[in-house]
């Protein structure tokens, strides 16, 4: 099975900072990655799919890049509501739809 | 606006069967290209996909849970349900229902992501 490894596991940042989270696949997965945001006590929310496509309604400060084995989620200017845990998902990993272990972004 | 809402007991005894229902509102469960799935998240841990059902009744399951899982759909009620048998403390988690787009790429196979989630319900396995 292909493993998805996120780094860092947590990051401390301030409002207005640029934050980058990395997800590495154990082998090439083309652009089959989605990113989710999970605020404390809330369900995950889809941010990006196909590595770079922004889900409808998601602010443009979120962006995704990468292909093959390395993918990044970037928040260009961190807002108070962005303090959350972020997960990547291998979207071509039927029948497990594997997730990364998560990256917590806190103050 | 599509909404999903989980319901069911919050406490289940070890060895018994966990049963949850997800009610879909603001849209029809009988929609092509979308599967209706269950995921779970142990407290403080990551996400695990359990399985999913298509509106015609076809299902797919995570191999790690397949022997204990049954997911079914009731299109007349716009609901789908999860049954997980022989539960242990390791099954204690927040259980989410979610809609997932699923497609097929000729080169790489099935692909899917989860675009709408329920709020989640905590199920504790304890005597």
Coordinates of C-alpha atoms in Angstrom, one line a residue:
Chain A
X1 CA 0.0 0.0 0.0
X2 CA 1.1 3.6 -0.7
X3 CA 1.7 5.6 2.4
X4 CA 1.1 9.3 2.8
X5 CA 3.4 11.1 5.2
X6 CA 2.8 14.7 6.2
X7 CA 5.3 17.1 7.5
X8 CA 5.6 18.8 9.8
X9 CA 3.2 17.1 12.3
X10 CA 2.5 20.5 13.8
X11 CA 3.5 24.1 13.0
X12 CA 3.1 27.3 15.0
X13 CA 2.3 30.4 13.1
X14 CA 0.8 33.9 13.4
X15 CA -2.0 35.6 11.6
X16 CA -0.7 36.9 8.2
X17 CA 2.0 34.2 7.9
X18 CA 2.5 32.1 4.9
X19 CA 2.2 28.4 5.8
X20 CA 3.3 25.4 3.8
X21 CA 2.4 21.8 4.6
X22 CA 3.9 18.9 2.7
X23 CA 2.5 15.5 1.9
X24 CA 4.8 12.8 0.5
X25 CA 3.6 9.6 -1.1
X26 CA 5.7 6.4 -0.9
X27 CA 5.5 6.1 -4.7
X28 CA 4.3 8.2 -7.5
X29 CA 0.6 9.0 -7.5
X30 CA 0.4 11.5 -10.3
X31 CA -2.0 14.3 -9.1
X32 CA -4.3 12.1 -7.0
X33 CA -4.3 14.2 -3.8
X34 CA -6.9 16.0 -1.9
X35 CA -6.5 18.3 1.1
X36 CA -9.0 18.8 4.0
X37 CA -9.2 21.2 6.9
X38 CA -10.5 20.1 10.2
X39 CA -11.2 22.7 12.8
X40 CA -11.4 21.6 16.4
X41 CA -14.6 19.7 17.1
X42 CA -15.8 19.9 13.5
X43 CA -15.9 17.6 10.6
X44 CA -13.3 17.8 7.9
X45 CA -13.9 20.1 5.0
X46 CA -12.6 19.6 1.4
X47 CA -10.2 22.3 0.3
X48 CA -8.5 21.0 -2.8
X49 CA -8.7 18.0 -5.0
X50 CA -6.6 16.7 -7.9
X51 CA -3.7 18.3 -6.2
X52 CA -4.4 21.9 -7.4
X53 CA -8.1 22.4 -7.9
X54 CA -9.8 24.6 -5.3
X55 CA -13.1 23.3 -4.1
X56 CA -16.0 25.7 -4.7
X57 CA -16.3 28.3 -1.9
X58 CA -12.8 27.8 -0.5
X59 CA -10.9 31.1 -0.2
X60 CA -8.2 31.8 -2.7
X61 CA -5.5 32.1 0.0
X62 CA -5.4 28.2 -0.1
X63 CA -3.5 26.6 -2.9
X64 CA -2.2 23.2 -3.7
X65 CA 0.8 22.1 -5.8
X66 CA 2.8 19.1 -6.7
X67 CA 2.7 15.8 -8.6
X68 CA 4.3 12.5 -8.4
X69 CA 5.4 12.0 -4.8
X70 CA 5.5 15.4 -3.2
X71 CA 2.6 17.7 -2.7
X72 CA 2.1 21.0 -0.8
X73 CA -0.8 22.9 0.6
X74 CA 0.0 26.6 1.0
X75 CA -2.0 29.2 3.0
X76 CA -0.7 32.5 1.7
X77 CA -1.9 34.7 4.6
X78 CA -3.0 32.8 7.6
X79 CA -6.3 33.9 9.1
X80 CA -7.7 33.2 12.6
X81 CA -10.2 30.7 11.2
X82 CA -7.4 28.7 9.6
X83 CA -6.0 27.4 12.8
X84 CA -6.9 23.7 12.4
X85 CA -5.5 20.3 11.4
X86 CA -5.0 19.6 7.8
X87 CA -5.0 16.2 6.1
X88 CA -4.0 15.0 2.7
X89 CA -5.7 12.1 1.1
X90 CA -4.6 9.8 -1.7
X91 CA -7.6 9.9 -3.9
X92 CA -6.7 7.0 -6.1
X93 CA -6.2 4.4 -3.3
X94 CA -9.3 2.3 -3.7
X95 CA -10.5 0.6 -1.5
X96 CA -8.9 2.4 1.4
X97 CA -8.8 6.1 0.4
X98 CA -5.7 6.6 2.5
X99 CA -5.2 9.8 4.6
X100 CA -2.1 11.3 5.9
X101 CA -1.7 11.6 9.6
X102 CA -2.4 15.3 9.8
X103 CA -0.6 18.6 10.4
X104 CA -1.8 20.8 13.1
X105 CA -1.5 24.6 12.6
X106 CA -1.7 26.5 15.8
X107 CA -0.9 29.9 17.2
Chain B
X1 CA -27.7 23.0 0.3
X2 CA -26.8 19.4 0.9
X3 CA -26.6 18.3 4.5
X4 CA -25.9 15.0 6.1
X5 CA -26.8 14.1 9.7
X6 CA -25.7 11.1 11.6
X7 CA -27.9 9.4 14.3
X8 CA -27.7 6.4 16.5
X9 CA -26.6 5.3 20.0
X10 CA -23.6 7.0 21.5
X11 CA -22.7 4.0 23.7
X12 CA -22.3 0.4 22.6
X13 CA -21.3 -2.6 24.6
X14 CA -18.3 -4.7 23.6
X15 CA -19.1 -7.6 21.3
X16 CA -22.4 -5.9 20.2
X17 CA -23.3 -4.3 16.9
X18 CA -22.8 -0.6 16.3
X19 CA -25.7 0.9 14.2
X20 CA -25.8 4.4 12.7
X21 CA -28.0 6.1 10.2
X22 CA -27.1 9.1 8.0
X23 CA -30.0 11.3 6.8
X24 CA -29.4 13.3 3.6
X25 CA -31.3 16.5 3.1
X26 CA -31.2 19.3 0.5
X27 CA -30.6 16.8 -2.3
X28 CA -31.3 13.3 -3.4
X29 CA -29.3 10.2 -2.4
X30 CA -30.1 8.8 -5.9
X31 CA -27.5 10.8 -7.7
X32 CA -25.1 9.3 -10.2
X33 CA -21.4 9.5 -9.6
X34 CA -21.8 10.0 -5.9
X35 CA -21.2 7.3 -3.3
X36 CA -22.4 7.7 0.3
X37 CA -19.8 6.6 2.8
X38 CA -18.8 6.3 6.4
X39 CA -15.5 7.3 8.0
X40 CA -14.3 7.3 11.5
X41 CA -11.7 9.1 13.7
X42 CA -10.6 7.8 17.0
X43 CA -10.2 10.6 19.6
X44 CA -7.1 12.6 18.8
X45 CA -6.2 10.5 15.8
X46 CA -6.5 10.4 12.0
X47 CA -9.2 9.5 9.6
X48 CA -10.1 6.0 8.4
X49 CA -12.6 5.2 5.6
X50 CA -15.0 2.4 6.5
X51 CA -17.0 1.9 3.4
X52 CA -19.6 3.3 1.1
X53 CA -22.8 2.5 -0.8
X54 CA -24.2 3.6 -4.2
X55 CA -27.9 4.4 -4.4
X56 CA -28.6 1.2 -6.3
X57 CA -27.2 -0.8 -3.4
X58 CA -23.7 -1.7 -4.5
X59 CA -21.1 -1.4 -1.8
X60 CA -17.4 -1.2 -1.2
X61 CA -15.5 -1.7 2.1
X62 CA -12.1 -1.1 3.6
X63 CA -10.5 -4.6 3.7
X64 CA -9.4 -4.0 7.3
X65 CA -13.1 -3.9 8.4
X66 CA -14.9 -5.7 5.7
X67 CA -15.7 -8.8 7.7
X68 CA -17.6 -6.8 10.3
X69 CA -19.2 -4.0 8.2
X70 CA -22.5 -3.7 6.4
X71 CA -23.6 -0.5 4.7
X72 CA -27.1 -0.2 3.2
X73 CA -29.2 2.5 1.5
X74 CA -32.9 3.4 1.8
X75 CA -33.7 5.7 -1.1
X76 CA -37.3 6.2 0.0
X77 CA -36.1 7.8 3.2
X78 CA -32.9 9.4 1.6
X79 CA -30.9 7.6 4.2
X80 CA -28.0 5.2 4.4
X81 CA -26.8 3.1 7.3
X82 CA -23.8 1.5 8.9
X83 CA -23.6 -1.7 10.9
X84 CA -20.3 -2.7 12.6
X85 CA -20.4 -6.0 14.4
X86 CA -18.4 -7.4 17.3
X87 CA -17.2 -4.1 18.4
X88 CA -14.3 -3.6 20.9
X89 CA -12.8 -0.5 22.6
X90 CA -10.7 0.0 19.5
X91 CA -13.9 1.0 17.6
X92 CA -14.5 4.0 19.9
X93 CA -14.4 6.9 17.5
X94 CA -16.2 9.8 16.0
X95 CA -18.2 8.4 13.1
X96 CA -18.8 10.6 10.1
X97 CA -21.0 10.1 7.1
X98 CA -19.9 11.7 3.9
X99 CA -20.7 12.1 0.2
X100 CA -17.9 11.1 -2.1
X101 CA -17.5 11.7 -5.7
X102 CA -16.2 8.6 -7.3
X103 CA -15.0 8.2 -10.8
X104 CA -12.8 5.9 -12.9
X105 CA -9.6 6.8 -14.7
X106 CA -8.7 4.4 -17.5
X107 CA -5.0 4.5 -16.5
X108 CA -5.1 4.4 -12.8
X109 CA -8.5 3.1 -11.7
X110 CA -11.0 4.5 -9.2
X111 CA -10.6 7.9 -7.7
X112 CA -12.6 9.6 -5.0
X113 CA -12.7 12.5 -2.6
X114 CA -15.2 13.5 0.1
X115 CA -17.0 16.8 -0.6
X116 CA -19.8 16.9 2.0
X117 CA -19.6 15.6 5.5
X118 CA -22.0 15.2 8.4
X119 CA -21.1 16.8 11.7
X120 CA -20.0 13.4 13.2
X121 CA -21.2 11.4 16.2
X122 CA -19.1 10.0 19.0
X123 CA -19.6 6.3 19.6
X124 CA -18.0 4.9 22.7
X125 CA -17.6 1.1 23.2
X126 CA -17.8 0.3 26.8
X127 CA -19.6 -2.0 29.2

